[in-house]
Coordinates of C-alpha atoms and ligand atoms in Angstrom, one line a residue:
M1 CA 125.7 -19.0 31.1
K2 CA 122.7 -19.8 32.9
I3 CA 121.5 -23.3 32.3
F4 CA 117.6 -22.6 32.8
V5 CA 115.1 -25.7 35.0
N6 CA 113.3 -25.8 31.6
E7 CA 116.3 -27.0 29.7
L8 CA 117.8 -29.7 32.6
E9 CA 116.0 -32.5 30.6
N10 CA 119.1 -32.4 28.4
Y11 CA 121.8 -32.1 30.9
V12 CA 121.2 -35.9 32.6
D13 CA 123.9 -37.2 34.3
K14 CA 126.2 -34.2 33.2
E15 CA 128.0 -32.4 35.5
I16 CA 126.4 -29.0 35.7
T17 CA 126.3 -25.3 37.4
F18 CA 123.2 -24.1 38.5
S19 CA 121.6 -21.3 39.6
G20 CA 118.4 -19.9 41.5
F21 CA 116.6 -18.6 44.3
V22 CA 115.9 -21.3 47.2
D23 CA 112.6 -21.5 47.2
A24 CA 112.3 -24.1 50.2
V25 CA 114.1 -26.2 52.6
R26 CA 112.6 -29.7 53.5
D27 CA 115.1 -31.3 56.4
K28 CA 114.4 -34.8 56.6
K29 CA 115.7 -37.5 58.6
W30 CA 117.7 -39.0 56.0
V31 CA 117.6 -36.3 53.8
M32 CA 117.6 -32.5 53.0
F33 CA 115.8 -31.4 49.8
V34 CA 116.4 -27.9 48.6
I35 CA 113.8 -26.9 46.0
L36 CA 115.4 -24.3 43.6
R37 CA 113.9 -21.8 41.0
D38 CA 114.4 -19.6 38.4
S39 CA 111.5 -17.7 35.9
T40 CA 111.2 -21.7 34.2
G41 CA 110.4 -23.5 36.8
K42 CA 111.6 -25.1 40.0
V43 CA 113.7 -28.2 40.6
Q44 CA 115.0 -30.4 43.4
M45 CA 118.5 -30.0 44.9
T46 CA 119.0 -33.5 47.2
L47 CA 121.8 -33.9 49.8
E48 CA 121.6 -37.7 51.2
K49 CA 122.5 -37.1 55.2
S50 CA 124.8 -40.4 55.3
E51 CA 127.1 -39.2 52.8
E52 CA 130.0 -38.0 54.5
S53 CA 131.3 -35.6 52.2
N54 CA 127.6 -33.8 51.9
S55 CA 128.1 -32.8 55.6
S56 CA 129.6 -28.9 54.7
M57 CA 126.5 -28.3 52.1
L58 CA 124.2 -29.8 54.7
E59 CA 125.1 -27.2 57.2
L60 CA 125.8 -24.4 54.8
M61 CA 122.0 -25.3 54.0
K62 CA 120.5 -25.3 57.1
N63 CA 121.6 -21.6 57.8
T64 CA 120.5 -20.8 54.4
T65 CA 117.4 -18.6 54.2
V66 CA 114.6 -19.4 51.8
E67 CA 114.8 -16.3 48.9
S68 CA 119.0 -16.5 48.6
T69 CA 120.1 -17.1 46.0
I70 CA 122.5 -20.1 45.5
R71 CA 125.1 -21.0 43.2
V72 CA 125.3 -25.0 42.5
T73 CA 128.0 -27.6 40.9
G74 CA 126.4 -31.2 40.5
K75 CA 125.3 -34.1 38.5
V76 CA 121.8 -33.9 36.9
V77 CA 120.1 -37.3 37.5
S78 CA 117.0 -38.6 36.3
N79 CA 114.8 -40.2 39.2
E80 CA 110.8 -41.3 38.5
A81 CA 110.4 -40.5 41.9
V82 CA 110.9 -37.1 42.2
K83 CA 107.5 -34.5 41.3
L84 CA 109.3 -31.9 40.0
G85 CA 109.9 -33.0 36.8
G86 CA 111.7 -36.1 37.1
L87 CA 115.0 -34.9 37.9
E88 CA 117.3 -33.8 40.8
I89 CA 120.2 -32.5 40.9
I90 CA 123.3 -34.3 43.0
P91 CA 125.7 -31.7 44.4
T92 CA 128.9 -31.6 44.7
N93 CA 129.4 -27.6 45.6
I94 CA 127.2 -25.3 46.5
E95 CA 127.9 -21.1 46.9
V96 CA 125.5 -18.6 48.7
T97 CA 125.7 -15.6 46.1
S98 CA 123.1 -13.9 48.2
E99 CA 121.2 -13.8 51.4
A100 CA 117.3 -13.1 52.1
E101 CA 116.2 -11.7 55.2
A102 CA 112.7 -12.5 56.4
L103 CA 110.4 -11.4 53.8
P104 CA 107.3 -9.0 54.6
F105 CA 104.6 -11.3 53.1
D106 CA 104.6 -14.4 52.1
F107 CA 104.7 -14.1 47.9
N108 CA 103.0 -17.4 47.5
N109 CA 99.9 -16.6 49.1
L110 CA 98.9 -13.2 48.5
D111 CA 95.3 -13.2 49.7
G112 CA 94.4 -10.5 52.3
V113 CA 97.9 -8.6 51.5
N114 CA 96.9 -5.4 50.5
I115 CA 97.6 -4.5 47.0
D116 CA 99.7 -1.3 47.9
T117 CA 101.9 -3.7 50.0
R118 CA 103.0 -5.5 47.3
M119 CA 103.1 -2.7 45.1
D120 CA 106.1 -1.2 47.4
Y121 CA 107.3 -4.8 47.5
R122 CA 106.9 -6.0 43.7
W123 CA 109.7 -7.2 43.1
L124 CA 109.0 -9.7 46.0
D125 CA 105.3 -9.7 44.7
M126 CA 106.4 -10.5 40.9
R127 CA 108.1 -14.0 42.6
N128 CA 104.6 -15.1 42.5
P129 CA 104.6 -17.9 39.7
R130 CA 101.2 -15.8 38.7
N131 CA 102.9 -12.6 38.4
T132 CA 106.2 -13.8 36.7
L133 CA 103.8 -15.3 34.1
I134 CA 101.5 -12.0 33.6
R135 CA 105.0 -10.8 32.3
Q136 CA 105.8 -13.5 30.3
V137 CA 103.0 -13.3 28.4
E138 CA 103.0 -9.8 27.6
S139 CA 106.0 -10.5 26.3
C140 CA 104.8 -13.4 24.1
L141 CA 101.8 -10.9 23.2
T142 CA 104.0 -8.4 22.0
E143 CA 106.4 -10.9 20.4
G144 CA 103.3 -12.3 18.4
M145 CA 102.7 -9.0 17.4
R146 CA 106.2 -8.0 16.2
E147 CA 106.4 -11.1 14.1
Y148 CA 103.5 -10.4 11.8
L149 CA 104.5 -6.3 11.4
Y150 CA 108.3 -7.4 11.0
K151 CA 107.0 -9.7 8.3
N152 CA 104.9 -7.4 6.4
H153 CA 107.2 -4.7 6.3
F154 CA 107.3 -2.5 9.5
T155 CA 109.9 -0.5 10.8
E156 CA 110.4 -0.3 14.6
I157 CA 110.6 3.3 15.4
H158 CA 111.7 5.0 18.9
S159 CA 110.4 8.3 18.9
P160 CA 111.0 10.8 21.3
K161 CA 109.2 11.2 24.8
L162 CA 109.9 14.7 25.5
I163 CA 108.4 16.6 23.8
G164 CA 108.5 20.7 23.4
T165 CA 104.6 21.7 22.8
A166 CA 101.7 19.7 23.9
S167 CA 100.9 17.3 21.6
E168 CA 97.1 16.6 20.6
S169 CA 95.6 18.5 23.2
G170 CA 96.9 20.4 26.2
S171 CA 94.5 19.1 29.0
E172 CA 95.7 15.6 29.7
V173 CA 99.7 16.2 29.1
F174 CA 102.5 16.3 32.1
E175 CA 104.7 19.0 32.4
V176 CA 108.3 18.7 33.4
K177 CA 111.1 21.6 34.2
Y178 CA 113.6 21.5 30.8
F179 CA 116.7 23.9 31.9
D180 CA 115.3 26.9 31.8
R181 CA 111.9 26.3 30.0
E182 CA 108.9 23.9 30.0
A183 CA 108.4 20.9 27.9
Y184 CA 105.7 17.9 27.8
L185 CA 105.5 14.0 28.6
A186 CA 104.3 12.8 25.1
Q187 CA 100.7 11.4 25.4
S188 CA 101.1 9.4 22.1
P189 CA 103.5 8.7 19.4
Q190 CA 101.1 9.8 17.1
F191 CA 102.5 13.4 15.4
Y192 CA 106.0 11.2 15.5
K193 CA 104.8 8.1 13.6
Q194 CA 102.6 10.2 11.0
M195 CA 106.1 12.1 10.6
A196 CA 107.7 8.7 9.8
L197 CA 105.4 7.8 6.9
A198 CA 106.3 11.6 5.6
G199 CA 110.0 10.5 5.3
G200 CA 109.4 7.8 3.3
L201 CA 109.1 4.4 5.8
D202 CA 105.7 3.4 4.7
R203 CA 105.2 0.7 7.4
V204 CA 106.0 2.1 11.1
F205 CA 105.5 0.5 14.6
E206 CA 106.3 1.6 17.9
V207 CA 106.0 -0.1 21.3
G208 CA 106.9 2.8 24.2
P209 CA 105.5 4.6 26.9
V210 CA 102.4 6.6 26.9
F211 CA 102.0 9.7 29.6
R212 CA 98.5 10.9 30.5
A213 CA 97.8 13.3 33.3
E214 CA 94.5 11.8 33.8
N215 CA 93.8 12.1 36.9
S216 CA 91.8 8.7 37.5
N217 CA 91.5 6.0 39.8
T218 CA 89.8 3.4 37.5
N219 CA 90.8 -0.1 36.9
R220 CA 91.8 0.6 33.5
H221 CA 93.5 4.1 34.0
A222 CA 97.3 4.7 34.6
T223 CA 99.4 7.8 34.1
E224 CA 102.0 6.0 31.8
F225 CA 101.1 2.9 29.9
T226 CA 102.8 0.8 26.9
G227 CA 101.2 2.2 24.0
F228 CA 101.7 -0.5 20.7
D229 CA 101.3 2.1 17.9
L230 CA 101.3 1.5 14.5
E231 CA 101.1 3.6 11.5
F232 CA 100.9 2.8 7.4
A233 CA 100.7 4.4 4.1
H234 CA 98.4 4.1 0.7
I235 CA 95.6 2.9 2.3
D236 CA 92.2 3.4 0.6
S237 CA 90.0 3.7 3.8
Y238 CA 89.7 3.1 7.7
E239 CA 88.6 -0.3 6.7
D240 CA 92.4 -1.1 5.4
V241 CA 93.0 0.2 8.7
M242 CA 90.5 -2.0 10.9
S243 CA 91.8 -5.1 8.8
L244 CA 95.6 -4.6 9.6
E245 CA 94.4 -4.9 13.1
E246 CA 92.5 -8.2 13.1
D247 CA 95.7 -9.5 11.7
L248 CA 97.8 -8.2 14.2
L249 CA 95.5 -9.0 17.0
I250 CA 94.8 -12.7 15.3
A251 CA 98.7 -12.9 14.9
G252 CA 99.5 -11.9 18.5
L253 CA 96.8 -14.0 20.4
S254 CA 97.4 -17.4 18.1
K255 CA 101.5 -17.2 19.6
V256 CA 100.0 -16.2 23.3
K257 CA 97.6 -19.4 23.1
D258 CA 100.3 -21.9 21.4
V259 CA 103.1 -21.1 23.6
Y260 CA 101.2 -20.1 27.5
G261 CA 97.6 -21.4 26.1
E262 CA 97.0 -24.7 28.9
K263 CA 99.4 -22.5 31.4
I264 CA 96.9 -19.5 30.9
K265 CA 93.9 -22.5 32.1
E266 CA 96.1 -24.0 34.7
V267 CA 96.7 -20.8 36.7
F268 CA 94.3 -18.1 35.7
G269 CA 91.5 -20.1 34.5
C270 CA 90.7 -18.2 31.4
E271 CA 90.8 -19.8 27.8
V272 CA 92.7 -17.6 25.4
I273 CA 90.1 -17.2 22.5
V274 CA 91.6 -16.6 18.9
P275 CA 88.8 -14.2 17.0
K276 CA 88.1 -14.8 13.4
K277 CA 88.3 -12.3 10.9
P278 CA 86.0 -10.3 10.2
F279 CA 85.4 -8.5 13.6
P280 CA 81.9 -7.3 13.6
R281 CA 81.4 -3.5 12.8
I282 CA 78.7 -1.3 14.6
K283 CA 77.5 2.3 13.8
L284 CA 77.2 4.4 17.3
G285 CA 73.5 5.4 16.0
D286 CA 72.6 1.6 15.7
L287 CA 75.1 0.7 19.0
Y288 CA 73.1 3.1 21.0
K289 CA 69.4 1.7 19.5
E290 CA 70.8 -1.9 20.4
L291 CA 71.8 -1.1 24.0
H292 CA 68.6 0.9 24.6
D293 CA 65.9 -1.7 23.2
R294 CA 68.1 -4.5 25.0
Y295 CA 69.2 -3.1 27.9
N296 CA 67.5 -0.3 28.9
F297 CA 70.6 2.0 28.7
E298 CA 70.4 5.3 27.3
I299 CA 73.4 7.2 27.2
P300 CA 74.0 10.7 29.6
T301 CA 73.7 13.6 27.1
E302 CA 77.5 15.0 28.0
D303 CA 78.4 11.5 25.8
I304 CA 76.6 12.0 22.9
G305 CA 78.8 11.1 19.8
D306 CA 80.8 8.7 21.6
M307 CA 81.1 6.2 24.5
N308 CA 81.1 5.7 28.2
A309 CA 82.6 3.0 30.7
E310 CA 79.2 1.5 30.9
A311 CA 78.6 1.4 26.8
E312 CA 81.8 -0.2 26.8
K313 CA 80.6 -3.2 29.1
L314 CA 77.3 -3.4 27.3
T315 CA 78.9 -4.1 23.9
F316 CA 80.7 -6.4 25.2
K317 CA 77.3 -8.3 25.8
L318 CA 75.6 -7.6 22.5
A319 CA 78.6 -8.5 20.9
Q320 CA 78.5 -11.7 22.5
E321 CA 74.6 -12.2 21.7
L322 CA 74.5 -10.8 18.4
Y323 CA 78.2 -12.2 17.1
Q324 CA 79.2 -14.6 19.4
S325 CA 82.7 -12.4 19.1
E326 CA 84.7 -10.9 22.0
F327 CA 85.5 -7.9 19.9
M328 CA 83.4 -5.0 18.4
F329 CA 84.8 -2.5 16.3
V330 CA 82.7 0.9 17.0
V331 CA 82.4 3.5 13.7
D332 CA 81.1 6.9 13.1
Y333 CA 81.8 8.6 16.1
A334 CA 80.8 12.3 16.1
A335 CA 84.0 14.3 15.1
T336 CA 83.5 16.3 17.9
K337 CA 85.0 14.3 20.1
R338 CA 87.8 13.0 18.1
P339 CA 91.2 14.8 17.3
F340 CA 91.9 16.9 14.4
Y341 CA 94.0 14.1 12.5
H342 CA 91.3 11.8 11.9
M343 CA 89.5 12.3 8.7
R344 CA 86.4 12.8 7.6
D345 CA 84.5 12.2 4.4
K346 CA 82.5 14.4 2.1
D347 CA 79.9 14.7 4.5
G348 CA 81.7 15.4 7.6
K349 CA 81.5 11.8 8.9
L350 CA 84.4 10.4 10.7
Q351 CA 86.7 7.7 9.6
G352 CA 87.6 6.0 13.2
Y353 CA 86.9 3.4 15.1
D354 CA 87.6 2.1 18.4
L355 CA 88.3 -1.1 19.8
I356 CA 86.1 -3.4 22.5
W357 CA 86.9 -6.2 23.3
R358 CA 85.3 -7.9 26.8
G359 CA 84.0 -4.5 27.4
V360 CA 86.8 -2.4 27.5
E361 CA 88.3 -0.1 25.1
I362 CA 91.6 -1.0 23.8
T363 CA 92.4 0.8 20.4
S364 CA 91.4 3.8 19.1
G365 CA 92.1 4.5 15.3
A366 CA 91.6 5.8 12.2
Q367 CA 92.5 7.0 8.6
R368 CA 94.6 10.0 9.1
E369 CA 94.0 13.4 7.4
H370 CA 97.2 13.8 5.2
R371 CA 95.8 16.6 2.7
Y372 CA 97.5 19.7 4.3
E373 CA 94.7 22.4 3.9
E374 CA 91.6 20.0 5.2
L375 CA 94.3 19.2 8.0
V376 CA 94.4 23.0 8.9
K377 CA 90.8 23.4 8.8
N378 CA 90.3 20.7 11.1
A379 CA 92.8 21.6 14.0
K380 CA 91.3 25.0 13.6
E381 CA 87.9 24.2 14.1
K382 CA 89.7 22.4 17.2
G383 CA 91.1 26.0 18.0
L384 CA 94.9 24.0 17.9
T385 CA 97.0 26.5 16.3
K386 CA 100.7 27.2 17.6
D387 CA 100.8 23.9 19.7
V388 CA 100.5 21.9 16.1
E389 CA 102.0 24.2 13.9
F390 CA 105.4 21.7 13.2
Y391 CA 102.8 19.0 12.8
L392 CA 101.3 20.0 10.2
Q393 CA 104.6 21.1 8.1
F394 CA 104.7 17.0 7.8
F395 CA 102.2 17.7 5.3
K396 CA 103.4 20.1 3.0
Y397 CA 106.3 18.3 1.1
G398 CA 104.2 14.7 0.0
C399 CA 102.8 12.6 2.4
P400 CA 100.6 9.4 1.2
P401 CA 96.9 8.9 2.4
H402 CA 97.6 6.8 5.5
G403 CA 96.4 5.8 8.9
G404 CA 96.8 3.9 12.0
F405 CA 95.9 2.9 15.5
G406 CA 97.3 2.5 19.3
I407 CA 96.2 -0.3 21.7
G408 CA 96.7 -0.1 25.4
L409 CA 98.9 -2.8 25.9
D410 CA 98.5 -3.2 29.7
R411 CA 94.6 -3.1 29.4
M412 CA 95.1 -6.2 26.7
T413 CA 97.2 -7.9 29.0
M414 CA 94.8 -7.5 32.2
L415 CA 91.6 -8.3 29.5
L416 CA 93.4 -11.4 27.8
L417 CA 94.1 -12.4 31.6
G418 CA 91.0 -11.6 33.4
L419 CA 92.9 -9.7 35.9
S420 CA 91.1 -7.5 38.2
G421 CA 92.9 -4.3 37.0
I422 CA 95.8 -2.5 35.7
K423 CA 97.4 -1.8 38.9
E424 CA 98.6 -6.0 39.4
T425 CA 99.0 -6.0 35.7
Q426 CA 101.3 -3.3 34.7
F427 CA 104.9 -3.9 35.6
L428 CA 105.2 -1.0 38.1
F429 CA 102.0 0.9 38.1
R430 CA 101.9 4.5 37.1
G431 CA 98.3 6.1 39.0
P432 CA 97.9 9.6 40.3
N433 CA 98.6 8.5 44.1
R434 CA 102.0 6.1 42.7
L435 CA 105.2 6.9 41.5
N436 CA 107.2 4.4 43.5
P437 CA 109.3 2.1 43.5
Ligands
AMO501 P1 94.2 6.8 22.2 O1 93.8 8.1 23.4 O2 91.9 6.3 22.7 O3 94.0 6.9 21.4 O4 94.6 5.6 23.1 C1 94.9 4.2 22.6 C2 94.7 3.2 23.6 O5 95.6 3.3 24.8 C3 95.0 2.4 25.8 N1 95.0 3.4 26.7 C4 95.3 3.4 28.3 N2 95.6 2.4 29.2 C5 95.6 2.6 29.9 N3 95.9 3.8 30.8 C6 95.0 5.3 30.3 N4 95.1 6.2 31.0 C7 95.1 5.3 28.9 N5 94.7 6.0 27.9 C8 94.5 5.0 26.5 C9 93.6 2.2 25.4 C10 93.5 3.1 24.1 O6 92.6 2.7 23.1 N6 97.0 8.5 19.3 C11 95.8 7.7 19.6 C12 95.8 6.4 18.6 C13 95.9 6.3 17.6 O7 95.0 6.9 17.0 O8 96.5 6.0 16.8 C14 95.2 7.6 21.1 O9 96.5 7.5 21.8 O10 93.2 1.0 25.4

């Protein structure tokens, strides 16, 4: 098995085999330094020119391009003079495992490289340590949140992405040809995570692809993104849902801070702030009033009962001013603006919320309507009949009160690292004009 750069200190004075990219070759008068790289860091390989036995390896490395990959057998030696971790590899054998052609751009200096060129060669772009770190941080965040859920009786599920009816609403759904009929790409695991509860699993979550046929070219919209979705049973109100989300985010962000806090500060210049419970909550009506009185903001008529991008931005400002918080739950949305499966109370008030972090909506959540008759009524009101017929059946044979939420993972990573857009955040961005690589 491969030994990683960050494990080499355990092999001092031992003979090992190390594999990685050739990051740089420094050919000096008396010595050649070859910097090798893997996903955990860089290490120096040193070839003394005075050593007769090094001649063929020196010749080989002279003709090996940077970004080729090599396999080196040699000894790990401790040497304080080496700036890269105080270690070097003294090789006895080198094998080139893959030769690199001249690169289309220098991934170590991306200033001035067009973002679309970067996307076209994403696998090279990703070799920039900053971009490697984005993936590692997102993985760590997911790990932290997963750990929390496993500890709290959640079961991870995988629901289908090919579906037979346009799920929540027809407008944002991609149609695909499915043999001699039409199918759709799931715009949320919503119905299936609820079905899993009707199936007797009390708590479920899913981390998976979500498809949206939205022709939006903003810095926060993708046509495919990763949803971190969960659903859990036997709740009393959507307060339970918000409370669980607070714990989940605290767990995820704490993990990131512990593992990558320093590195993030160094590379992205931003602090990982672990929030405290409870996050502030505000009713939409009160929010409109505050935004108007403080910032002279008026919600456009078509958005009344909902938020828009500007309102989200100002909500962050307000959360900081009023509560010194980066997070804010917004509640009391208009039922007309929200999906039919959100519960309403006896006065028709919606039992759902959005969570705004650093000026962007990262989550929608709610207590769900689990009472069959009410659900049918709400669906009818939205003009949904045939398409949700299968879903309505889940509530006919006993289904516990429940709620849940969906986090846009890409958006979270973007905000966590202060990145300029979802395009550079996603592993492989999917937008109205991008389907490759
Ligand atoms: P919603 O549609 O609000 O809710 O989506 C949940 C979260 O997903 C993220 N998101 C997006 N991220 C990138 N590109 C997009 N085009 C995009 N659209 C949404 C946002 C958003 O908050 N079924 C519900 C969730 C639930 O109630 O459990 C749903 O899908 O961060």
